[in-house]
Amino acid sequence: MDIKSLYLDELIDEMKKLNQPAFRAKQIYEWMHVKLASSYDDMTNLSKDLRGNLKESYPLTRLELVDKLVSEHDKTTKYLFGLHDKRVIESVLMKYRHGNSVCISSQVGCMMGCTFCASTIGGKERDLTASEMLDQIYKIQALSGERVSNVVVMGTGEPLDNYHNLIRFIRILTDEKGLNISARNITVSTCGIPDRIRDFANEGLPVTLALSLHAPNNEIRKKLMPVARIYKLTEVLDAFAYYYEKTGRRLTFEYSMAEGINDEEEHARELCHLLKGYNCHVNLIPINPIKERNYVKSDNKKIQNFKNILEKNRINVTIRREMGSDINAACGQLRKSYLELVDKR
Ligand code: SAH
C-alpha cells in the first residue's frame, strides 16, 4: 500500500481499518502533502504507537538525493534521485522571473524510442507511482527552500503511457488540501497517443497539453519518432483539437530543430499549413545533441528565419531559451551518464 498515492477519501477509509477517525487521516494527509514530511517521525501530533504502526504497514515513499548539478548560466538545477528499488530518475528546477518551475519524470526510462532523445536509449524500466511524481516536487521544495509554482511533466517518460498514475498525481497536486498547485500551472507533454489524449480531455482538468510535433509531415515525423508509424498526424491533431474543445486550453506544439532534418523554409511553410485554424502556440527548441546520435543543432539564423515564417502566418511562436545546457539538461542525459558510470565500476 502506497499511502502517499491515496486520495484523501481513500486514506480516510484506510485509517478506519486501524480504528482511526477521519480527522487523523486528514492530519496524515496534511503532513504528507502540505508539510512535506519525509518520515512518520516528523508527524509529531500523532501518537508514538500510531507512528510505529504506520511505519510498519505503510512505508512512506521518499527520494534519496544521488547527485545535484547547478548551471552556472542560469542557476537551473538538475537533481538525480534514487528510488526505493535503487533505480534513478532526474528532475529539474528552473527559475524564471514569474516563478519556479519543476520538470518531473513520469517513468524510469521510456519506451517511445524518439531517435534524438537520451531517455529512451535503455528502454522503459517501469512506471512511476503518483507519490514518486509528487515526491520530485516535494523534495525539490525541501532541498532548495523555493516554492514551486509551475510543474511540467516533460522529463523522462511518456506521461500518457502511465495514465492512471498521472491522473492521480495531478489530482493530488491540485487538491486544495494538498500543495494546491493550479491545474493551469501544470503542463503535460506527450508524443501523441490519440485515445489517451481524448481520455485526458474528458477528465475535466484544465491542464496545458503540449504535443511533441517536431515535424510538419508524417514522413519526417516517422524518422524522428517511432510512435508516428502507429498514429498519423491527422489522428493526433484531431485528438488534440478535441482536447481544446473540451478544456478551452490553448494548445502547445513543441518543435525540436535539427540541422537539415526539419528546419528548412519549406518545412516552416508546411507547418503553417498544418496548424492553420488552431488556437495554438509553437515552441521552437534547438535540438540538444546527444553523443549517441548524430543530430546537429540548427543554427540560430535558421531558427529565427523559421520563426519569422510562422509569425507572418499569424502563428504564436517562441524560441525556447536553452536552460542549463552546461549541466546535461536534455531529457535523460544526466541519468544516462550516471548509469554509464555505475556500469563501468
Ligand atoms: N514523452 C513526452 C515527454 C518527455 S520529452 C513527450 O514526448 O513529449 C519532453 C520534450 O523534450 C519532448 O518534446 C521531447 O521530444 C523533447 N526532447 C527530448 N530529447 C530532446 C533533445 N535531445 N533535444 C531537444 N528536445 C528533446
mmCIF file of C-alpha atoms and ligand atoms in Angstrom:
data_model
loop_
_atom_site.group_PDB
_atom_site.id
_atom_site.type_symbol
_atom_site.label_atom_id
_atom_site.label_comp_id
_atom_site.label_asym_id
_atom_site.label_seq_id
_atom_site.Cartn_x
_atom_site.Cartn_y
_atom_site.Cartn_z
ATOM 1 C CA MET A 1 0.000 0.000 0.000
ATOM 2 C CA ASP A 2 1.457 3.313 -1.141
ATOM 3 C CA ILE A 3 -0.146 5.710 1.328
ATOM 4 C CA LYS A 4 1.120 8.894 -0.350
ATOM 5 C CA SER A 5 -0.656 7.979 -3.593
ATOM 6 C CA LEU A 6 -4.072 7.760 -1.900
ATOM 7 C CA TYR A 7 -6.775 10.389 -2.321
ATOM 8 C CA LEU A 8 -7.948 11.835 0.988
ATOM 9 C CA ASP A 9 -11.223 9.863 0.982
ATOM 10 C CA GLU A 10 -9.290 6.647 0.330
ATOM 11 C CA LEU A 11 -6.921 7.487 3.153
ATOM 12 C CA ILE A 12 -9.878 8.064 5.482
ATOM 13 C CA ASP A 13 -11.216 4.600 4.581
ATOM 14 C CA GLU A 14 -7.795 3.049 5.059
ATOM 15 C CA MET A 15 -7.359 4.622 8.506
ATOM 16 C CA LYS A 16 -10.780 3.318 9.530
ATOM 17 C CA LYS A 17 -9.224 -0.151 9.342
ATOM 18 C CA LEU A 18 -6.868 0.984 12.116
ATOM 19 C CA ASN A 19 -9.831 2.399 14.048
ATOM 20 C CA GLN A 20 -8.588 5.904 13.416
ATOM 21 C CA PRO A 21 -11.078 8.760 12.994
ATOM 22 C CA ALA A 22 -11.301 10.817 9.804
ATOM 23 C CA PHE A 23 -9.519 13.820 11.313
ATOM 24 C CA ARG A 24 -6.474 11.645 11.932
ATOM 25 C CA ALA A 25 -6.374 10.727 8.251
ATOM 26 C CA LYS A 26 -6.610 14.449 7.451
ATOM 27 C CA GLN A 27 -3.638 15.166 9.702
ATOM 28 C CA ILE A 28 -1.576 12.484 7.988
ATOM 29 C CA TYR A 29 -2.591 13.804 4.563
ATOM 30 C CA GLU A 30 -1.530 17.289 5.574
ATOM 31 C CA TRP A 31 1.808 16.030 6.871
ATOM 32 C CA MET A 32 2.489 14.273 3.582
ATOM 33 C CA HIS A 33 1.194 16.820 1.083
ATOM 34 C CA VAL A 34 1.422 20.233 2.748
ATOM 35 C CA LYS A 35 4.121 19.985 5.399
ATOM 36 C CA LEU A 36 6.044 17.597 3.143
ATOM 37 C CA ALA A 37 7.161 15.292 5.951
ATOM 38 C CA SER A 38 9.660 12.716 4.764
ATOM 39 C CA SER A 39 9.110 10.288 7.653
ATOM 40 C CA TYR A 40 6.444 9.399 10.189
ATOM 41 C CA ASP A 41 8.752 10.626 12.953
ATOM 42 C CA ASP A 42 8.102 14.177 11.742
ATOM 43 C CA MET A 43 4.361 13.760 12.357
ATOM 44 C CA THR A 44 4.524 14.952 15.912
ATOM 45 C CA ASN A 45 0.796 15.278 16.546
ATOM 46 C CA LEU A 46 0.320 11.516 16.070
ATOM 47 C CA SER A 47 0.842 9.154 18.977
ATOM 48 C CA LYS A 48 4.046 7.127 19.091
ATOM 49 C CA ASP A 49 2.033 3.917 18.808
ATOM 50 C CA LEU A 50 0.256 5.051 15.687
ATOM 51 C CA ARG A 51 3.502 6.240 14.119
ATOM 52 C CA GLY A 52 5.041 2.826 14.799
ATOM 53 C CA ASN A 53 2.004 1.126 13.287
ATOM 54 C CA LEU A 54 2.083 3.276 10.191
ATOM 55 C CA LYS A 55 5.805 2.745 9.723
ATOM 56 C CA GLU A 56 5.294 -0.980 9.605
ATOM 57 C CA SER A 57 2.202 -1.190 7.450
ATOM 58 C CA TYR A 58 2.527 1.825 5.159
ATOM 59 C CA PRO A 59 6.144 2.547 4.290
ATOM 60 C CA LEU A 60 6.443 6.142 3.069
ATOM 61 C CA THR A 61 7.999 6.653 -0.345
ATOM 62 C CA ARG A 62 10.942 9.004 -0.334
ATOM 63 C CA LEU A 63 13.636 10.023 -2.723
ATOM 64 C CA GLU A 64 17.335 9.934 -1.983
ATOM 65 C CA LEU A 65 19.425 12.723 -3.429
ATOM 66 C CA VAL A 66 22.119 10.998 -5.518
ATOM 67 C CA ASP A 67 23.540 13.978 -7.347
ATOM 68 C CA LYS A 68 22.843 17.632 -7.996
ATOM 69 C CA LEU A 69 24.151 19.887 -10.752
ATOM 70 C CA VAL A 70 23.715 23.648 -10.794
ATOM 71 C CA SER A 71 24.066 25.572 -14.047
ATOM 72 C CA GLU A 72 26.480 28.462 -13.903
ATOM 73 C CA HIS A 73 24.498 30.382 -16.519
ATOM 74 C CA ASP A 74 21.046 30.489 -15.035
ATOM 75 C CA LYS A 75 21.012 28.523 -11.753
ATOM 76 C CA THR A 76 18.937 25.777 -13.343
ATOM 77 C CA THR A 77 19.385 22.799 -11.028
ATOM 78 C CA LYS A 78 19.237 19.225 -12.077
ATOM 79 C CA TYR A 79 18.578 16.544 -9.455
ATOM 80 C CA LEU A 80 19.292 12.862 -9.707
ATOM 81 C CA PHE A 81 17.090 10.944 -7.271
ATOM 82 C CA GLY A 82 17.283 7.314 -6.120
ATOM 83 C CA LEU A 83 14.058 5.313 -5.709
ATOM 84 C CA HIS A 84 13.442 2.580 -3.124
ATOM 85 C CA ASP A 85 14.390 -0.085 -5.700
ATOM 86 C CA LYS A 86 17.718 1.628 -6.432
ATOM 87 C CA ARG A 87 16.604 2.904 -9.820
ATOM 88 C CA VAL A 88 17.342 6.538 -10.598
ATOM 89 C CA ILE A 89 15.340 9.373 -12.106
ATOM 90 C CA GLU A 90 16.041 13.010 -12.822
ATOM 91 C CA SER A 91 14.128 16.219 -12.220
ATOM 92 C CA VAL A 92 14.953 19.854 -12.945
ATOM 93 C CA LEU A 93 14.289 23.124 -11.131
ATOM 94 C CA MET A 94 14.138 26.180 -13.395
ATOM 95 C CA LYS A 95 13.931 29.676 -12.007
ATOM 96 C CA TYR A 96 12.047 32.238 -14.033
ATOM 97 C CA ARG A 97 11.016 35.769 -13.231
ATOM 98 C CA HIS A 98 7.401 34.647 -12.960
ATOM 99 C CA GLY A 99 8.175 31.824 -10.543
ATOM 100 C CA ASN A 100 9.826 28.463 -10.120
ATOM 101 C CA SER A 101 9.116 25.611 -12.420
ATOM 102 C CA VAL A 102 9.900 21.946 -11.838
ATOM 103 C CA CYS A 103 10.229 19.457 -14.656
ATOM 104 C CA ILE A 104 9.478 15.923 -13.491
ATOM 105 C CA SER A 105 9.930 12.430 -14.876
ATOM 106 C CA SER A 106 6.887 10.189 -15.259
ATOM 107 C CA GLN A 107 8.645 6.875 -15.880
ATOM 108 C CA VAL A 108 12.025 5.252 -15.291
ATOM 109 C CA GLY A 109 13.322 5.284 -18.856
ATOM 110 C CA CYS A 110 10.925 5.414 -21.774
ATOM 111 C CA MET A 111 9.756 3.048 -24.468
ATOM 112 C CA MET A 112 8.738 5.539 -27.133
ATOM 113 C CA GLY A 113 12.093 5.432 -28.920
ATOM 114 C CA CYS A 114 12.374 9.022 -30.200
ATOM 115 C CA THR A 115 15.646 8.951 -32.096
ATOM 116 C CA PHE A 116 17.106 12.191 -30.669
ATOM 117 C CA CYS A 117 16.274 11.521 -27.010
ATOM 118 C CA ALA A 118 18.599 10.141 -24.331
ATOM 119 C CA SER A 119 15.783 8.941 -22.067
ATOM 120 C CA THR A 120 14.688 6.163 -24.336
ATOM 121 C CA ILE A 121 18.020 4.518 -25.089
ATOM 122 C CA GLY A 122 17.778 1.864 -22.365
ATOM 123 C CA GLY A 123 14.019 1.408 -22.836
ATOM 124 C CA LYS A 124 11.413 1.669 -20.096
ATOM 125 C CA GLU A 125 12.232 0.125 -16.735
ATOM 126 C CA ARG A 126 8.956 0.897 -15.010
ATOM 127 C CA ASP A 127 6.215 3.446 -14.437
ATOM 128 C CA LEU A 128 6.481 5.906 -11.575
ATOM 129 C CA THR A 129 3.741 5.910 -8.943
ATOM 130 C CA ALA A 130 1.792 9.089 -8.203
ATOM 131 C CA SER A 131 3.750 9.518 -4.974
ATOM 132 C CA GLU A 132 7.077 9.228 -6.788
ATOM 133 C CA MET A 133 5.984 12.005 -9.132
ATOM 134 C CA LEU A 134 4.791 14.150 -6.211
ATOM 135 C CA ASP A 135 7.980 13.461 -4.265
ATOM 136 C CA GLN A 136 10.099 15.022 -7.018
ATOM 137 C CA ILE A 137 8.340 18.328 -6.395
ATOM 138 C CA TYR A 138 8.199 17.925 -2.615
ATOM 139 C CA LYS A 139 11.870 17.009 -2.376
ATOM 140 C CA ILE A 140 12.982 19.887 -4.599
ATOM 141 C CA GLN A 141 10.959 22.317 -2.478
ATOM 142 C CA ALA A 142 12.504 20.923 0.665
ATOM 143 C CA LEU A 143 16.076 20.896 -0.688
ATOM 144 C CA SER A 144 16.007 24.296 -2.369
ATOM 145 C CA GLY A 145 13.768 26.156 0.047
ATOM 146 C CA GLU A 146 11.994 27.524 -3.046
ATOM 147 C CA ARG A 147 8.253 27.475 -3.599
ATOM 148 C CA VAL A 148 7.292 25.706 -6.773
ATOM 149 C CA SER A 149 4.511 27.371 -8.755
ATOM 150 C CA ASN A 150 4.680 25.565 -12.096
ATOM 151 C CA VAL A 151 5.072 21.916 -12.934
ATOM 152 C CA VAL A 152 5.903 20.482 -16.321
ATOM 153 C CA VAL A 153 5.691 16.765 -16.973
ATOM 154 C CA MET A 154 8.433 16.859 -19.590
ATOM 155 C CA GLY A 155 11.175 14.799 -18.028
ATOM 156 C CA THR A 156 11.907 11.174 -18.806
ATOM 157 C CA GLY A 157 8.940 9.042 -19.809
ATOM 158 C CA GLU A 158 5.699 9.280 -21.721
ATOM 159 C CA PRO A 159 3.090 10.505 -19.217
ATOM 160 C CA LEU A 160 0.111 9.215 -21.196
ATOM 161 C CA ASP A 161 1.717 5.755 -21.164
ATOM 162 C CA ASN A 162 1.411 5.928 -17.356
ATOM 163 C CA TYR A 163 -2.089 7.311 -17.451
ATOM 164 C CA HIS A 164 -3.708 6.317 -14.172
ATOM 165 C CA ASN A 165 -0.761 7.300 -12.042
ATOM 166 C CA LEU A 166 -0.545 10.598 -13.930
ATOM 167 C CA ILE A 167 -4.184 11.443 -13.201
ATOM 168 C CA ARG A 168 -3.770 10.550 -9.539
ATOM 169 C CA PHE A 169 -0.648 12.698 -9.395
ATOM 170 C CA ILE A 170 -2.413 15.718 -10.921
ATOM 171 C CA ARG A 171 -5.486 15.395 -8.709
ATOM 172 C CA ILE A 172 -3.416 15.243 -5.533
ATOM 173 C CA LEU A 173 -1.089 18.054 -6.643
ATOM 174 C CA THR A 174 -4.031 20.347 -7.422
ATOM 175 C CA ASP A 175 -6.024 19.354 -4.320
ATOM 176 C CA GLU A 176 -6.763 22.406 -2.188
ATOM 177 C CA LYS A 177 -5.969 20.277 0.848
ATOM 178 C CA GLY A 178 -2.599 19.418 -0.661
ATOM 179 C CA LEU A 179 0.053 21.621 -2.265
ATOM 180 C CA ASN A 180 -2.808 23.227 -4.193
ATOM 181 C CA ILE A 181 -0.946 23.992 -7.401
ATOM 182 C CA SER A 182 -3.362 25.299 -10.007
ATOM 183 C CA ALA A 183 -4.065 22.908 -12.882
ATOM 184 C CA ARG A 184 -3.468 25.900 -15.145
ATOM 185 C CA ASN A 185 0.132 25.924 -13.982
ATOM 186 C CA ILE A 186 0.690 22.317 -14.989
ATOM 187 C CA THR A 187 1.832 21.257 -18.456
ATOM 188 C CA VAL A 188 1.818 17.670 -19.652
ATOM 189 C CA SER A 189 3.898 16.897 -22.723
ATOM 190 C CA THR A 190 3.080 13.910 -24.895
ATOM 191 C CA CYS A 191 4.452 12.278 -28.025
ATOM 192 C CA GLY A 192 0.816 11.945 -29.107
ATOM 193 C CA ILE A 193 -1.375 8.925 -28.295
ATOM 194 C CA PRO A 194 -4.832 9.865 -29.656
ATOM 195 C CA ASP A 195 -7.065 7.703 -27.424
ATOM 196 C CA ARG A 196 -5.235 8.786 -24.306
ATOM 197 C CA ILE A 197 -5.444 12.448 -25.316
ATOM 198 C CA ARG A 198 -9.213 12.058 -25.591
ATOM 199 C CA ASP A 199 -9.416 10.332 -22.198
ATOM 200 C CA PHE A 200 -7.326 13.130 -20.739
ATOM 201 C CA ALA A 201 -9.665 15.726 -22.259
ATOM 202 C CA ASN A 202 -12.590 14.051 -20.520
ATOM 203 C CA GLU A 203 -11.033 14.254 -17.039
ATOM 204 C CA GLY A 204 -12.135 17.846 -16.547
ATOM 205 C CA LEU A 205 -8.644 19.035 -15.608
ATOM 206 C CA PRO A 206 -7.654 22.373 -17.170
ATOM 207 C CA VAL A 207 -4.045 21.317 -17.646
ATOM 208 C CA THR A 208 -1.996 22.630 -20.587
ATOM 209 C CA LEU A 209 -1.259 19.897 -23.058
ATOM 210 C CA ALA A 210 1.876 20.049 -25.183
ATOM 211 C CA LEU A 211 2.354 17.875 -28.215
ATOM 212 C CA SER A 212 5.812 16.878 -29.348
ATOM 213 C CA LEU A 213 5.277 17.525 -33.009
ATOM 214 C CA HIS A 214 8.834 18.002 -34.312
ATOM 215 C CA ALA A 215 7.834 17.641 -37.972
ATOM 216 C CA PRO A 216 5.434 19.167 -40.489
ATOM 217 C CA ASN A 217 4.528 15.821 -42.083
ATOM 218 C CA ASN A 218 4.300 12.103 -41.384
ATOM 219 C CA GLU A 219 7.460 11.164 -43.306
ATOM 220 C CA ILE A 220 9.811 13.335 -41.281
ATOM 221 C CA ARG A 221 7.971 12.598 -38.069
ATOM 222 C CA LYS A 222 8.379 8.853 -38.600
ATOM 223 C CA LYS A 223 12.143 9.292 -38.831
ATOM 224 C CA LEU A 224 12.259 11.111 -35.523
ATOM 225 C CA MET A 225 9.505 9.360 -33.593
ATOM 226 C CA PRO A 226 8.582 5.669 -33.960
ATOM 227 C CA VAL A 227 5.154 6.459 -32.472
ATOM 228 C CA ALA A 228 4.385 8.273 -35.750
ATOM 229 C CA ARG A 229 4.405 4.906 -37.519
ATOM 230 C CA ILE A 230 1.356 3.934 -35.474
ATOM 231 C CA TYR A 231 -0.620 7.193 -35.438
ATOM 232 C CA LYS A 232 -0.910 9.541 -38.388
ATOM 233 C CA LEU A 233 -0.625 13.255 -37.778
ATOM 234 C CA THR A 234 -4.282 13.810 -38.671
ATOM 235 C CA GLU A 235 -5.383 11.372 -35.947
ATOM 236 C CA VAL A 236 -3.148 13.026 -33.364
ATOM 237 C CA LEU A 237 -4.236 16.532 -34.349
ATOM 238 C CA ASP A 238 -7.915 15.561 -34.268
ATOM 239 C CA ALA A 239 -7.489 14.299 -30.712
ATOM 240 C CA PHE A 240 -5.582 17.466 -29.851
ATOM 241 C CA ALA A 241 -8.398 19.617 -31.258
ATOM 242 C CA TYR A 242 -10.824 17.621 -29.119
ATOM 243 C CA TYR A 243 -8.690 18.479 -26.103
ATOM 244 C CA TYR A 244 -9.064 22.163 -26.912
ATOM 245 C CA GLU A 245 -12.789 21.824 -27.440
ATOM 246 C CA LYS A 246 -13.227 20.157 -24.031
ATOM 247 C CA THR A 247 -10.833 22.218 -21.915
ATOM 248 C CA GLY A 248 -10.530 25.552 -23.729
ATOM 249 C CA ARG A 249 -6.800 25.408 -23.083
ATOM 250 C CA ARG A 250 -4.590 26.788 -25.815
ATOM 251 C CA LEU A 251 -2.561 24.016 -27.412
ATOM 252 C CA THR A 252 1.199 23.951 -27.336
ATOM 253 C CA PHE A 253 3.299 22.342 -30.042
ATOM 254 C CA GLU A 254 6.912 21.516 -29.379
ATOM 255 C CA TYR A 255 9.211 21.527 -32.364
ATOM 256 C CA SER A 256 12.815 20.486 -31.720
ATOM 257 C CA MET A 257 15.004 21.592 -34.601
ATOM 258 C CA ALA A 258 17.777 19.521 -36.107
ATOM 259 C CA GLU A 259 20.032 20.734 -38.902
ATOM 260 C CA GLY A 260 18.910 19.505 -42.301
ATOM 261 C CA ILE A 261 16.083 17.391 -40.917
ATOM 262 C CA ASN A 262 13.133 19.644 -40.140
ATOM 263 C CA ASP A 263 14.461 23.202 -40.197
ATOM 264 C CA GLU A 264 14.124 24.304 -43.838
ATOM 265 C CA GLU A 265 11.871 27.099 -45.082
ATOM 266 C CA GLU A 266 9.664 24.593 -46.866
ATOM 267 C CA HIS A 267 9.133 22.820 -43.528
ATOM 268 C CA ALA A 268 8.077 26.087 -41.934
ATOM 269 C CA ARG A 269 5.546 26.705 -44.700
ATOM 270 C CA GLU A 270 4.234 23.160 -44.456
ATOM 271 C CA LEU A 271 3.897 23.603 -40.709
ATOM 272 C CA CYS A 272 1.873 26.800 -41.175
ATOM 273 C CA HIS A 273 -0.481 24.920 -43.431
ATOM 274 C CA LEU A 274 -0.786 22.046 -40.953
ATOM 275 C CA LEU A 275 -1.576 24.294 -37.993
ATOM 276 C CA LYS A 276 -3.958 26.625 -39.776
ATOM 277 C CA GLY A 277 -7.020 27.306 -37.654
ATOM 278 C CA TYR A 278 -5.623 26.002 -34.354
ATOM 279 C CA ASN A 279 -5.548 28.228 -31.298
ATOM 280 C CA CYS A 280 -2.013 27.269 -30.530
ATOM 281 C CA HIS A 281 1.460 28.225 -29.556
ATOM 282 C CA VAL A 282 4.588 26.778 -31.137
ATOM 283 C CA ASN A 283 7.733 26.345 -29.126
ATOM 284 C CA LEU A 284 10.871 26.034 -31.232
ATOM 285 C CA ILE A 285 13.613 24.139 -29.422
ATOM 286 C CA PRO A 286 17.167 23.949 -30.733
ATOM 287 C CA ILE A 287 17.798 20.216 -30.536
ATOM 288 C CA ASN A 288 20.169 19.273 -27.771
ATOM 289 C CA PRO A 289 22.585 16.838 -29.420
ATOM 290 C CA ILE A 290 23.312 13.640 -27.518
ATOM 291 C CA LYS A 291 26.519 11.761 -28.088
ATOM 292 C CA GLU A 292 24.754 8.533 -29.070
ATOM 293 C CA ARG A 293 23.187 10.144 -32.143
ATOM 294 C CA ASN A 294 24.365 12.326 -34.983
ATOM 295 C CA TYR A 295 21.850 15.144 -34.836
ATOM 296 C CA VAL A 296 23.178 18.669 -35.109
ATOM 297 C CA LYS A 297 21.503 21.694 -33.632
ATOM 298 C CA SER A 298 20.006 24.092 -36.198
ATOM 299 C CA ASP A 299 21.849 27.388 -36.257
ATOM 300 C CA ASN A 300 20.257 30.465 -34.749
ATOM 301 C CA LYS A 301 19.717 32.228 -38.062
ATOM 302 C CA LYS A 302 17.782 29.302 -39.434
ATOM 303 C CA ILE A 303 15.651 29.067 -36.315
ATOM 304 C CA GLN A 304 14.963 32.803 -36.445
ATOM 305 C CA ASN A 305 14.002 32.559 -40.100
ATOM 306 C CA PHE A 306 11.687 29.624 -39.329
ATOM 307 C CA LYS A 307 10.101 31.695 -36.599
ATOM 308 C CA ASN A 308 9.573 34.660 -38.932
ATOM 309 C CA ILE A 309 7.714 32.497 -41.427
ATOM 310 C CA LEU A 310 5.386 31.227 -38.714
ATOM 311 C CA GLU A 311 4.805 34.747 -37.446
ATOM 312 C CA LYS A 312 3.951 36.003 -40.896
ATOM 313 C CA ASN A 313 1.251 33.369 -40.892
ATOM 314 C CA ARG A 314 -0.003 34.666 -37.557
ATOM 315 C CA ILE A 315 1.058 31.644 -35.541
ATOM 316 C CA ASN A 316 2.164 32.342 -31.963
ATOM 317 C CA VAL A 317 5.729 31.203 -31.706
ATOM 318 C CA THR A 318 8.637 31.423 -29.293
ATOM 319 C CA ILE A 319 12.137 30.062 -29.309
ATOM 320 C CA ARG A 320 12.735 28.152 -26.125
ATOM 321 C CA ARG A 321 15.547 29.532 -24.053
ATOM 322 C CA GLU A 322 18.126 26.860 -23.545
ATOM 323 C CA MET A 323 18.430 26.466 -19.831
ATOM 324 C CA GLY A 324 21.169 24.600 -18.096
ATOM 325 C CA SER A 325 22.827 23.378 -21.280
ATOM 326 C CA ASP A 326 26.086 23.169 -19.336
ATOM 327 C CA ILE A 327 24.652 20.546 -16.968
ATOM 328 C CA ASN A 328 23.385 17.754 -19.200
ATOM 329 C CA ALA A 329 19.911 19.223 -19.131
ATOM 330 C CA ALA A 330 18.490 17.477 -22.190
ATOM 331 C CA CYS A 331 15.886 14.920 -21.349
ATOM 332 C CA GLY A 332 17.547 11.913 -19.697
ATOM 333 C CA GLN A 333 21.155 12.944 -20.184
ATOM 334 C CA LEU A 334 22.140 13.132 -16.553
ATOM 335 C CA ARG A 335 20.551 9.793 -15.708
ATOM 336 C CA LYS A 336 22.177 8.217 -18.745
ATOM 337 C CA SER A 337 25.668 9.427 -17.865
ATOM 338 C CA TYR A 338 25.187 8.276 -14.265
ATOM 339 C CA LEU A 339 24.160 4.773 -15.351
ATOM 340 C CA GLU A 340 27.195 4.538 -17.642
ATOM 341 C CA LEU A 341 29.450 5.496 -14.767
ATOM 342 C CA VAL A 342 27.931 2.856 -12.487
ATOM 343 C CA ASP A 343 28.287 0.263 -15.261
ATOM 344 C CA LYS A 344 31.996 0.963 -15.575
ATOM 345 C CA ARG A 345 32.643 0.484 -11.872
HETATM 346 N N1 SAH B 1 7.306 11.785 -23.718
HETATM 347 C C1 SAH B 1 6.862 13.116 -23.640
HETATM 348 C C2 SAH B 1 7.525 13.958 -22.574
HETATM 349 C C3 SAH B 1 9.003 13.813 -22.349
HETATM 350 S S1 SAH B 1 10.121 14.525 -23.521
HETATM 351 C C4 SAH B 1 6.926 13.775 -24.988
HETATM 352 O O1 SAH B 1 7.342 13.129 -25.946
HETATM 353 O O2 SAH B 1 6.513 14.921 -25.134
HETATM 354 C C5 SAH B 1 9.946 16.273 -23.376
HETATM 355 C C6 SAH B 1 10.258 17.032 -24.656
HETATM 356 O O3 SAH B 1 11.673 17.095 -24.896
HETATM 357 C C7 SAH B 1 9.655 16.400 -25.890
HETATM 358 O O4 SAH B 1 9.157 17.384 -26.736
HETATM 359 C C8 SAH B 1 10.863 15.718 -26.500
HETATM 360 O O5 SAH B 1 10.644 15.417 -27.844
HETATM 361 C C9 SAH B 1 11.936 16.727 -26.232
HETATM 362 N N2 SAH B 1 13.314 16.234 -26.289
HETATM 363 C C10 SAH B 1 13.812 15.086 -25.810
HETATM 364 N N3 SAH B 1 15.136 14.991 -26.048
HETATM 365 C C11 SAH B 1 15.474 16.125 -26.688
HETATM 366 C C12 SAH B 1 16.704 16.626 -27.204
HETATM 367 N N4 SAH B 1 17.836 15.928 -27.099
HETATM 368 N N5 SAH B 1 16.683 17.836 -27.803
HETATM 369 C C13 SAH B 1 15.547 18.552 -27.904
HETATM 370 N N6 SAH B 1 14.357 18.135 -27.445
HETATM 371 C C14 SAH B 1 14.324 16.915 -26.846
#
